[in-house]
């Protein structure tokens, strides 16, 4: 064999594994994916051409070989034990363990505290990795503790697991024990990809890890994103200067580039264990993977040997569990909740179940697609998950437990054709996941949100009408729709909590002042789904009058700049709801008015294609008002002056922008000049006040 190939293959392997370790263990990629792929393909080609070059620890072995007929049995050289679980979830669990250890070791109260190692209890699948002369030769599951299954092919596909140990003098035999698991982000990503491809998803990361390892087709296993953390040893032969403690062992494994979790401590006595327990409990939900507790171990191996075992459990270790985050229960019913935006969220009513530390009776089903995907029906037995403060959710249905009298599928639109809060129609817009109530301003569930939006600075701009007041006005039944705001007297306002006479007067004045507005603001204030400020402005400019907008069909709306089918549909649906038309009418009756124009269906805006810059303080118009007027006329407002600027509108204390305009010879206008520009007398845009 030409030695050049041999050396090249060895160099490629070393380099690929180095990048692999950086990417999968250190989470710090060293080269672009494409470059990694190139190296990998070169090695693959080399090994294909010279099969004698292939080694059992070549990274090319990670892609998974032929499907297996079954797994061979592996007898463990050293049994894989289980671990006693401390049922007491409070601090006393650690105290009880420490007390037992001290008693077994014959320690008196006056003796010093015991050294412990504390680490996480990973929620995956236990695996024994056997390295001979530093090369991974076998990976086996725990099985019954005596005999497991040979899953070497699948484990090789886990990139975080080294195919050989990084050390100059590997032990003759080193069995590393640890947990194969799936990170939550990998789990979510994998499921999203599966969902997109219409393929089955994983129920939870734990099942994902266990199922992948026991997958007979290693190519499929290779597609599952798995991780690994070591937590102990099996058989060991010929390890020179083998560590004498558990924590030093994990440090040594880490040096050999075996992944070891950083969340581990050593400490003395029960107090150290309790501190670790509480620290991790507080951060459990921020960890990138699921755990079901923490594990305490006597750190010194000589003391571990002295303590020994009871049946299959060591006396020197204990698992201290946290409340489970997933439980089984049954679905008693499915209802919907109408949210502040009108979205109908389906909620499963559950037989009460203790999960994630609290009793849960409701769980979100998110939306119709999620119900369909999980196929949740009334009467089903389901797995509920509650992690941290996140809303409990139904993660999966136990199909084998479905009642024989098959309950029917749940369909939101069929079950709730109208909103349970206000009776308006419920629709599901194309491309949207949520079914929504079209009640908008009228729906009590959406009232507070609608009012706040209506009064907002960029909408009707009613200064002083903030969330505290809106809460009171709605809760006291004083305001049902935004139109009611205009009927509020100063006395009523003054009677509200935290409202002095003066602020009531100010608010009353702000309400009155808000009546004179622009069509764009008014449209925006209505809070039509998918109609933001820019769209509202485009609509106002295009139609010029509210009545034209009200009469517009979807086709008419599609002619407006930037209005697509979804926006058009939202608008038509909003105005098709009689409640909304009623609110609009009442607002106009209350005196809300704006300047109308003929619109630009026939002609472009006066300032179409023109760029203006505003600088300094104008005598009457605020900056926002001037900008709005310019934009309503089709012009653009830019932030800085350039050769492309058509006009600079300058007020008091105009600074460098004015100077720049003079330098470039750009036309300079004052406020009157701007207004003259906007109100030409050629009749192109006939403005009138609509009272
Ligand atoms: S030590 C002799 N440490 O828990 C003690 N086990 O019942 C052997 N596990 O299925 C286990 N995290 O896979 C140990 N940090 C940890 C662990 C851990 C998870 C699992 C292990 C086994 C079970 C033990």
XYZ file of C-alpha atoms and ligand atoms in Angstrom:
715
model
C 0.000 0.000 0.000
C 1.501 3.354 -0.930
C 2.339 5.045 2.357
C 1.231 8.442 1.009
C -2.415 7.309 1.077
C -2.016 5.925 4.550
C -0.603 9.164 5.870
C -3.238 11.247 4.068
C -6.081 9.098 5.441
C -4.665 9.379 8.967
C -4.284 13.148 8.622
C -7.840 13.507 7.308
C -9.239 11.430 10.169
C -7.400 13.513 12.718
C -8.576 16.749 11.189
C -12.194 15.649 10.763
C -12.370 14.414 14.355
C -10.872 17.655 15.582
C -13.593 19.684 13.828
C -16.158 17.191 14.954
C -15.188 17.630 18.606
C -15.172 21.399 18.281
C -18.618 21.363 16.697
C -20.452 18.688 18.690
C -18.796 18.839 22.105
C -17.397 22.334 22.466
C -20.201 23.893 20.423
C -17.609 26.112 18.750
C -17.377 25.270 15.027
C -13.924 25.683 13.529
C -14.643 25.431 9.791
C -17.625 25.977 7.485
C -19.875 22.955 6.916
C -18.932 22.833 3.238
C -15.247 22.532 4.059
C -15.986 19.758 6.563
C -18.011 17.928 3.910
C -15.137 18.219 1.459
C -12.660 16.641 3.888
C -15.178 13.954 4.705
C -15.788 13.079 1.064
C -12.074 12.932 0.379
C -11.618 10.414 3.192
C -14.628 8.399 2.024
C -13.221 8.227 -1.515
C -9.795 7.232 -0.241
C -11.226 4.439 1.889
C -13.464 3.225 -0.935
C -10.507 3.011 -3.291
C -8.257 1.391 -0.711
C -10.515 -0.664 1.570
C -7.434 -1.836 3.450
C -7.127 1.727 4.767
C -10.452 1.665 6.625
C -10.224 1.540 10.420
C -12.965 0.848 12.996
C -12.521 4.352 14.391
C -12.656 6.224 11.090
C -15.204 9.080 11.122
C -16.663 7.612 7.919
C -18.118 4.899 10.142
C -20.441 7.481 11.673
C -22.859 7.587 8.747
C -24.428 4.212 9.609
C -24.067 0.900 7.832
C -26.579 -1.696 6.638
C -29.854 -2.270 8.488
C -29.689 -4.985 11.137
C -31.968 -7.995 11.553
C -31.802 -7.560 15.312
C -29.374 -6.646 18.070
C -26.837 -9.133 19.415
C -26.725 -9.654 23.191
C -23.819 -8.299 25.172
C -22.949 -9.601 28.601
C -21.620 -6.741 30.721
C -18.189 -7.390 32.215
C -19.294 -5.334 35.218
C -23.064 -5.243 35.830
C -24.801 -1.946 35.081
C -26.485 -1.070 38.330
C -29.467 1.095 38.938
C -29.631 3.802 41.513
C -31.749 4.280 44.583
C -34.208 7.127 44.321
C -34.801 9.391 47.268
C -38.551 9.815 47.271
C -38.431 12.827 49.538
C -38.225 15.738 47.117
C -37.295 18.294 49.771
C -33.896 19.008 51.328
C -34.357 16.177 53.841
C -33.643 13.722 50.991
C -30.003 14.814 50.940
C -29.839 14.746 54.741
C -31.237 11.206 54.866
C -28.644 10.025 52.327
C -25.759 11.669 54.187
C -26.981 10.192 57.487
C -27.096 6.669 55.971
C -23.620 7.020 54.449
C -22.131 8.213 57.750
C -23.788 5.399 59.648
C -22.561 2.722 57.213
C -19.048 4.157 57.354
C -19.225 4.161 61.146
C -18.575 7.878 61.425
C -19.255 9.717 64.650
C -20.881 13.155 64.777
C -17.479 14.616 65.594
C -15.905 13.154 62.417
C -15.448 15.510 59.442
C -18.082 15.703 56.713
C -17.998 13.243 53.781
C -16.807 14.423 50.352
C -19.514 14.160 47.747
C -19.841 14.662 44.024
C -23.180 15.958 42.770
C -24.325 15.920 39.159
C -27.433 15.900 36.990
C -29.694 12.939 36.441
C -29.986 12.908 32.670
C -33.223 11.733 31.124
C -32.256 9.441 28.288
C -30.858 5.963 27.826
C -27.906 4.402 29.709
C -25.070 3.229 27.449
C -21.802 1.394 28.041
C -18.991 2.427 25.678
C -16.121 -0.068 25.500
C -12.745 1.292 24.401
C -9.917 -1.205 23.838
C -6.467 0.292 23.383
C -8.277 3.600 23.067
C -10.559 2.566 20.185
C -14.348 2.338 20.519
C -15.104 -1.333 19.873
C -18.570 -1.752 21.309
C -21.555 0.152 22.637
C -24.282 -1.612 24.576
C -27.560 -0.727 26.275
C -28.118 -1.507 29.926
C -30.775 -4.169 29.311
C -31.468 -5.979 32.570
C -28.144 -4.817 33.992
C -26.411 -8.155 33.297
C -27.039 -8.403 29.560
C -27.733 -5.576 27.141
C -27.952 -5.126 23.387
C -25.133 -4.357 20.997
C -25.952 -0.947 19.507
C -22.434 -0.078 18.308
C -23.503 0.893 14.779
C -26.058 3.377 16.037
C -23.849 4.829 18.735
C -21.089 5.448 16.192
C -23.445 7.887 14.470
C -23.451 10.127 17.568
C -20.851 12.705 16.728
C -20.221 13.745 20.307
C -18.950 10.264 21.160
C -15.267 9.896 20.250
C -14.366 6.867 18.163
C -11.013 6.818 19.917
C -9.761 8.309 23.134
C -7.591 11.368 22.984
C -4.613 10.144 24.965
C -1.100 8.934 24.192
C -1.372 5.999 26.585
C -4.886 4.573 26.562
C -5.882 1.906 29.111
C -6.044 -1.638 27.673
C -9.775 -1.586 28.466
C -11.836 1.406 29.462
C -15.606 1.170 29.703
C -17.276 4.558 29.920
C -20.867 4.701 31.136
C -23.209 7.514 30.532
C -26.459 8.702 29.087
C -27.476 9.178 25.462
C -30.059 11.964 25.275
C -31.548 14.582 22.977
C -31.284 18.299 23.616
C -34.592 20.153 23.565
C -33.596 22.434 20.697
C -32.463 19.439 18.627
C -35.760 17.740 19.464
C -37.794 20.780 18.371
C -35.779 21.206 15.185
C -36.057 17.542 14.317
C -39.817 17.559 14.876
C -40.282 20.740 12.851
C -38.433 19.124 9.961
C -40.473 15.934 10.237
C -43.716 17.910 10.391
C -42.779 19.836 7.277
C -42.053 16.583 5.454
C -45.349 15.113 6.711
C -43.417 12.463 8.654
C -44.042 11.178 12.186
C -42.720 13.274 15.066
C -41.144 12.267 18.383
C -43.244 12.490 21.550
C -40.456 13.802 23.782
C -36.651 13.979 23.793
C -36.359 10.889 25.994
C -38.357 8.679 23.645
C -36.417 10.240 20.806
C -33.101 9.145 22.308
C -34.234 5.672 23.344
C -36.035 5.013 20.068
C -33.077 6.126 17.960
C -30.602 3.891 19.740
C -32.869 0.883 19.309
C -33.481 1.720 15.656
C -32.474 -1.205 13.426
C -31.561 0.982 10.483
C -28.418 2.929 11.477
C -29.009 5.359 8.596
C -32.237 6.429 10.276
C -30.525 6.597 13.661
C -27.876 8.826 12.110
C -30.532 11.431 11.267
C -31.559 11.829 14.892
C -29.592 14.513 16.725
C -28.315 12.738 19.849
C -25.918 13.827 22.578
C -24.006 12.011 25.306
C -22.658 12.691 28.816
C -20.446 10.286 30.758
C -21.196 9.672 34.463
C -19.119 6.636 35.412
C -17.031 3.610 34.528
C -17.513 -0.087 33.801
C -14.654 -2.502 33.328
C -11.174 -0.946 33.491
C -7.875 -2.683 32.717
C -4.419 -1.201 32.658
C -5.247 2.409 33.435
C -1.978 3.806 34.711
C -2.517 6.371 37.434
C -6.230 5.766 37.445
C -7.995 8.496 39.442
C -9.035 7.759 43.010
C -12.250 9.753 43.072
C -15.378 10.039 40.966
C -14.857 13.727 40.209
C -11.217 13.181 39.139
C -12.425 10.351 36.895
C -14.865 12.630 35.103
C -12.102 15.231 34.731
C -9.834 12.570 33.207
C -12.557 11.428 30.796
C -13.128 15.011 29.765
C -9.424 15.325 28.920
C -9.790 12.289 26.660
C -12.510 14.304 24.879
C -15.398 12.288 26.224
C -18.347 14.672 26.800
C -18.913 15.331 30.485
C -21.558 17.745 31.722
C -20.209 20.953 33.217
C -23.045 21.169 35.742
C -21.343 19.203 38.494
C -19.795 20.065 41.838
C -17.935 18.468 44.706
C -18.622 19.474 48.274
C -18.734 18.396 51.854
C -21.676 16.990 53.714
C -25.423 17.310 53.164
C -25.309 21.111 52.964
C -23.336 21.026 49.690
C -25.807 18.541 48.210
C -28.807 20.632 49.214
C -27.223 23.754 47.729
C -26.654 21.948 44.415
C -30.178 20.504 44.453
C -31.726 23.932 44.970
C -29.470 25.694 42.494
C -30.330 23.227 39.732
C -34.034 23.210 40.656
C -34.113 26.963 40.085
C -32.416 26.618 36.709
C -33.950 23.363 35.550
C -36.000 24.933 32.786
C -33.092 26.911 31.400
C -30.963 23.797 30.898
C -30.758 22.824 27.227
C -31.977 19.285 27.995
C -34.441 17.505 30.287
C -33.338 16.126 33.627
C -35.453 14.325 36.166
C -33.329 15.097 39.186
C -29.805 15.261 40.560
C -27.485 12.442 41.630
C -25.277 12.458 44.729
C -22.237 10.190 44.903
C -19.644 9.534 47.585
C -16.584 10.933 45.853
C -13.784 8.635 47.090
C -13.620 5.214 45.420
C -12.186 3.546 48.538
C -15.244 4.685 50.505
C -17.521 3.580 47.654
C -15.985 0.082 47.885
C -16.430 0.084 51.651
C -20.093 1.001 51.312
C -20.790 -1.639 48.612
C -24.229 -2.566 47.315
C -27.670 -3.653 48.401
C -29.210 -5.896 45.754
C -28.640 -3.935 42.538
C -28.192 -0.501 44.041
C -24.975 1.011 45.363
C -25.104 2.426 48.898
C -22.805 5.251 47.796
C -25.149 6.925 45.330
C -28.686 8.238 45.333
C -30.919 10.034 42.875
C -32.856 12.983 44.237
C -35.738 13.544 41.877
C -37.612 16.689 40.922
C -41.346 16.635 40.318
C -42.046 14.942 36.977
C -42.800 17.330 34.099
C -44.898 14.829 32.180
C -47.855 12.768 33.392
C -50.731 10.803 31.976
C -54.336 11.870 32.394
C -57.630 11.885 30.502
C -59.310 14.580 28.425
C -62.704 15.415 29.927
C -63.607 17.986 27.304
C -62.264 20.437 24.750
C -63.223 24.112 24.902
C -61.879 27.330 23.460
C -60.549 30.509 25.040
C -60.811 33.784 23.184
C -57.592 35.731 23.512
C -56.944 39.477 23.438
C -56.317 39.313 19.714
C -59.465 37.305 19.023
C -57.619 34.022 18.493
C -59.604 31.011 19.665
C -57.196 28.754 21.525
C -58.446 25.225 22.072
C -57.970 24.049 25.640
C -58.251 20.498 26.939
C -60.095 20.128 30.251
C -58.269 17.365 32.086
C -58.853 15.022 34.973
C -56.704 16.754 37.648
C -53.097 15.557 37.588
C -50.001 16.560 39.582
C -47.318 17.557 37.093
C -44.324 19.903 37.233
C -45.097 20.605 40.895
C -48.725 21.740 40.559
C -52.156 20.246 39.936
C -53.095 20.773 36.331
C -56.695 20.737 35.061
C -56.276 22.525 31.701
C -53.723 22.197 28.945
C -53.378 24.150 25.746
C -53.871 22.422 22.424
C -52.462 25.490 20.592
C -54.589 25.437 17.418
C -56.508 23.269 14.960
C -53.374 22.011 13.201
C -51.950 20.805 16.499
C -55.201 19.055 17.400
C -55.190 17.339 14.013
C -51.541 16.398 14.213
C -51.820 14.892 17.676
C -55.385 13.715 16.991
C -56.607 14.643 20.467
C -60.225 13.668 21.170
C -62.508 13.910 24.194
C -62.070 10.794 26.352
C -58.469 10.182 25.252
C -55.655 9.317 27.612
C -52.899 11.853 26.996
C -49.436 12.865 28.174
C -49.437 16.395 29.619
C -46.276 18.372 30.037
C -45.681 21.312 32.335
C -42.156 22.691 32.467
C -41.467 25.754 34.590
C -43.982 28.517 34.181
C -44.864 27.456 30.674
C -48.560 26.782 30.056
C -49.220 23.031 30.347
C -49.617 21.326 26.992
C -50.847 18.014 25.674
C -47.825 16.387 24.036
C -49.284 13.100 22.830
C -52.264 10.780 22.832
C -51.946 7.176 24.030
C -53.800 5.760 21.058
C -53.928 2.231 22.464
C -56.016 3.585 25.334
C -58.626 5.333 23.213
C -62.151 4.354 24.305
C -63.679 1.687 22.066
C -66.640 3.985 21.388
C -64.325 6.135 19.245
C -64.971 9.786 20.096
C -65.157 12.013 17.028
C -62.454 14.403 15.889
C -62.619 17.909 17.314
C -63.023 20.765 14.868
C -62.996 24.315 16.203
C -64.990 25.912 13.374
C -67.649 23.204 13.512
C -67.950 23.307 17.276
C -67.717 27.116 17.516
C -69.125 28.699 14.324
C -69.619 31.821 16.421
C -67.503 33.296 19.194
C -68.506 32.017 22.650
C -67.817 35.498 24.059
C -69.705 37.756 21.669
C -71.525 35.689 19.043
C -69.603 37.154 16.093
C -68.551 34.818 13.322
C -65.426 32.740 13.740
C -63.168 32.434 10.706
C -59.849 30.952 9.857
C -57.929 33.079 7.406
C -55.843 31.481 4.738
C -52.304 30.890 5.907
C -53.154 31.451 9.580
C -52.963 28.800 12.256
C -55.573 30.389 14.506
C -59.333 30.510 14.165
C -60.427 34.027 15.066
C -63.448 35.895 16.283
C -64.357 38.686 13.859
C -65.987 40.675 16.683
C -62.949 42.914 16.998
C -64.001 46.098 18.780
C -67.229 44.509 19.916
C -65.958 41.298 21.532
C -65.556 41.542 25.320
C -62.469 39.308 25.229
C -60.788 41.732 22.862
C -62.219 44.910 24.323
C -59.321 46.077 26.465
C -56.749 45.359 23.796
C -58.916 47.015 21.144
C -59.395 50.109 23.298
C -55.722 50.509 24.099
C -54.897 50.177 20.444
C -57.646 52.634 19.501
C -56.395 55.265 21.953
C -52.718 54.729 21.070
C -50.442 57.531 20.000
C -50.291 56.365 16.399
C -54.051 55.714 16.265
C -56.570 58.179 17.767
C -53.883 59.557 20.069
C -55.987 60.015 23.203
C -53.340 61.059 25.665
C -53.858 59.704 29.172
C -56.036 56.742 28.224
C -53.623 54.018 29.344
C -54.059 50.434 30.513
C -54.998 51.207 34.138
C -57.893 53.388 32.995
C -58.958 51.015 30.247
C -59.088 48.211 32.823
C -61.381 50.258 35.038
C -63.596 51.523 32.228
C -64.150 48.013 30.879
C -64.432 46.289 34.257
C -67.003 48.836 35.476
C -68.982 48.364 32.276
C -68.597 52.032 31.324
C -67.079 51.291 27.944
C -68.055 48.462 25.654
C -66.757 49.752 22.371
C -64.417 52.636 21.483
C -67.480 54.700 20.575
C -68.454 54.742 24.269
C -65.237 56.636 25.040
C -66.722 59.751 23.405
C -69.758 59.618 25.703
C -67.699 59.702 28.923
C -68.353 62.837 30.947
C -65.748 64.610 33.008
C -67.669 63.642 36.178
C -67.569 59.972 35.262
C -63.859 60.185 34.574
C -63.207 62.007 37.838
C -64.975 59.248 39.764
C -62.429 56.665 38.632
C -59.589 55.494 40.809
C -56.427 57.578 40.716
C -58.155 60.336 38.724
C -57.908 63.841 40.080
C -60.256 66.604 38.805
C -57.423 68.049 36.756
C -56.477 64.825 35.021
C -60.146 64.088 34.325
C -60.412 67.466 32.640
C -57.244 66.831 30.659
C -58.457 63.440 29.544
C -61.838 64.822 28.556
C -60.032 67.456 26.471
C -57.805 64.806 24.870
C -60.860 62.742 23.960
C -62.460 65.788 22.395
C -59.288 66.717 20.505
C -58.905 63.211 19.122
C -62.142 63.605 17.149
C -60.333 65.585 14.469
C -58.112 62.943 12.971
C -56.982 61.572 9.631
C -58.565 58.743 7.680
C -55.322 56.756 7.935
C -55.285 57.011 11.723
C -58.936 56.108 11.906
C -58.484 52.985 9.780
C -55.462 51.983 11.830
C -57.356 52.632 15.087
C -60.063 50.141 14.135
C -57.557 47.364 14.798
C -58.369 45.336 11.707
C -56.283 42.185 11.721
C -53.192 42.472 9.493
C -53.761 46.175 8.903
C -50.822 48.045 10.387
C -49.994 51.711 10.198
C -48.456 51.592 6.722
C -51.329 49.608 5.243
C -53.844 51.961 6.849
C -52.032 54.860 5.210
C -52.011 53.151 1.819
C -55.726 52.415 2.127
C -56.535 56.005 3.101
C -54.486 57.336 0.222
C -55.986 54.950 -2.285
C -59.665 55.203 -1.353
C -59.680 58.716 0.028
C -62.957 58.140 1.865
C -64.180 55.638 4.407
C -67.328 54.827 2.441
C -65.268 53.752 -0.531
C -63.209 51.506 1.693
C -66.374 50.014 3.231
C -67.709 49.230 -0.224
C -64.471 47.687 -1.494
C -64.406 44.038 -2.522
C -61.363 41.790 -2.142
C -60.505 42.421 -5.783
C -60.722 46.193 -5.279
C -58.452 45.914 -2.259
C -55.845 43.899 -4.102
C -55.220 46.942 -6.325
C -53.840 48.851 -3.331
C -50.070 48.938 -2.940
C -48.747 46.159 -0.690
C -52.200 44.678 -0.056
C -52.164 40.928 -0.605
C -54.953 38.356 -0.373
C -54.603 37.896 3.407
C -54.904 41.593 4.189
C -57.755 41.967 1.689
C -59.589 39.067 3.266
C -59.090 40.490 6.779
C -60.546 43.848 5.748
C -63.579 42.410 3.991
C -64.279 40.104 6.925
C -63.990 42.954 9.404
C -66.494 45.148 7.624
C -68.813 42.209 6.940
C -69.415 41.987 10.687
C -72.483 44.148 11.472
C -71.159 44.869 14.987
C -68.116 46.564 13.514
C -70.145 48.671 11.099
C -72.274 49.750 14.043
C -69.180 50.878 15.973
C -67.920 52.843 12.964
C -71.288 54.535 12.606
C -71.406 55.448 16.288
C -67.900 56.891 16.130
C -68.893 59.127 13.248
C -72.092 60.102 15.048
C -70.002 61.037 18.075
C -68.132 63.533 15.921
C -65.011 61.679 14.855
C -64.025 63.243 11.523
C -61.200 63.516 9.061
C -60.215 65.152 5.856
C -61.415 63.124 2.892
C -60.223 63.201 -0.674
C -61.193 61.584 -3.940
C -58.345 59.172 -3.462
C -55.705 58.234 -5.950
C -57.482 55.479 -7.800
C -57.381 57.721 -10.843
C -54.397 59.900 -10.113
C -51.163 59.437 -8.282
C -50.575 61.407 -5.069
C -49.455 64.990 -5.491
C -46.085 64.120 -4.022
C -45.743 60.686 -5.616
C -42.084 59.974 -6.293
C -40.920 63.000 -4.292
C -38.557 62.850 -1.343
C -38.793 65.448 1.417
C -36.682 66.137 4.482
C -38.094 67.783 7.615
C -35.868 69.898 9.816
C -36.407 72.277 12.722
C -39.710 73.071 14.486
C -42.702 74.018 12.336
C -45.096 76.694 13.667
C -48.264 74.537 13.844
C -47.665 71.027 12.534
C -45.933 68.430 14.648
C -43.252 66.413 12.941
C -45.526 63.339 12.867
C -48.427 65.311 11.406
C -46.271 66.787 8.655
C -44.836 63.371 7.848
C -48.293 61.874 7.731
C -49.561 64.550 5.353
C -46.607 64.112 3.044
C -46.987 60.367 3.002
C -50.735 60.623 2.463
C -49.905 62.583 -0.663
C -47.602 59.813 -1.831
C -44.316 61.448 -0.849
C -41.440 59.961 1.088
C -39.835 61.514 4.167
C -36.105 60.921 4.403
C -33.768 61.496 7.329
C -30.922 63.237 5.555
C -30.438 65.658 2.693
C -28.841 64.477 -0.533
C -28.903 65.313 -4.215
C -31.997 63.138 -4.494
C -33.965 65.291 -2.033
C -36.722 67.256 -3.787
C -37.736 69.584 -0.930
C -36.461 70.458 2.512
C -39.175 71.718 4.870
C -37.455 73.935 7.412
C -38.816 75.401 10.640
C -37.321 77.230 13.644
C -33.808 76.267 14.611
C -33.183 74.248 11.497
C -29.517 73.277 11.563
C -27.102 71.396 9.363
C -29.786 69.929 7.126
C -30.831 73.379 6.044
C -27.219 74.324 5.352
C -26.752 71.149 3.338
C -29.897 71.915 1.316
C -28.609 75.382 0.527
C -25.271 73.967 -0.470
C -26.882 71.435 -2.824
C -29.432 73.892 -4.150
C -32.446 71.888 -2.965
C -35.772 73.761 -2.855
C -36.496 74.926 0.686
C -40.049 75.355 1.985
C -41.566 76.653 5.202
C -44.776 75.228 6.649
C -46.978 77.440 4.505
C -45.026 76.342 1.452
C -45.587 72.705 2.329
C -49.327 73.251 2.819
C -49.547 75.081 -0.498
C -47.813 72.160 -2.146
C -50.369 69.798 -0.648
C -53.381 71.934 -1.560
C -52.970 72.825 -5.206
C -55.867 74.602 -6.848
C -56.021 72.407 -9.926
C -58.746 70.354 -8.238
C -56.792 67.169 -8.406
C -57.441 66.326 -4.790
C -60.640 67.874 -3.515
C -60.443 67.900 0.244
C -63.418 68.367 2.426
C -64.195 67.829 6.065
C -66.558 64.964 6.634
C -68.835 65.844 9.561
S -24.916 6.568 38.093
C -24.152 2.773 40.098
N -25.287 9.016 37.275
O -30.134 6.692 35.984
C -24.854 3.996 39.658
N -26.849 7.371 36.591
O -30.825 4.111 37.884
C -25.098 3.927 38.241
N -28.623 8.258 35.130
O -30.490 4.333 33.863
C -25.747 5.095 37.690
N -27.902 10.324 35.088
O -28.744 5.893 32.970
C -25.749 7.766 37.253
N -25.448 11.236 36.608
C -25.918 9.981 36.581
C -27.067 9.620 35.870
C -27.515 8.313 35.899
C -28.818 9.486 34.655
C -29.498 7.101 34.823
C -28.767 5.899 34.345
C -29.583 4.749 34.833
C -30.337 5.308 35.959
C -29.825 4.712 37.232
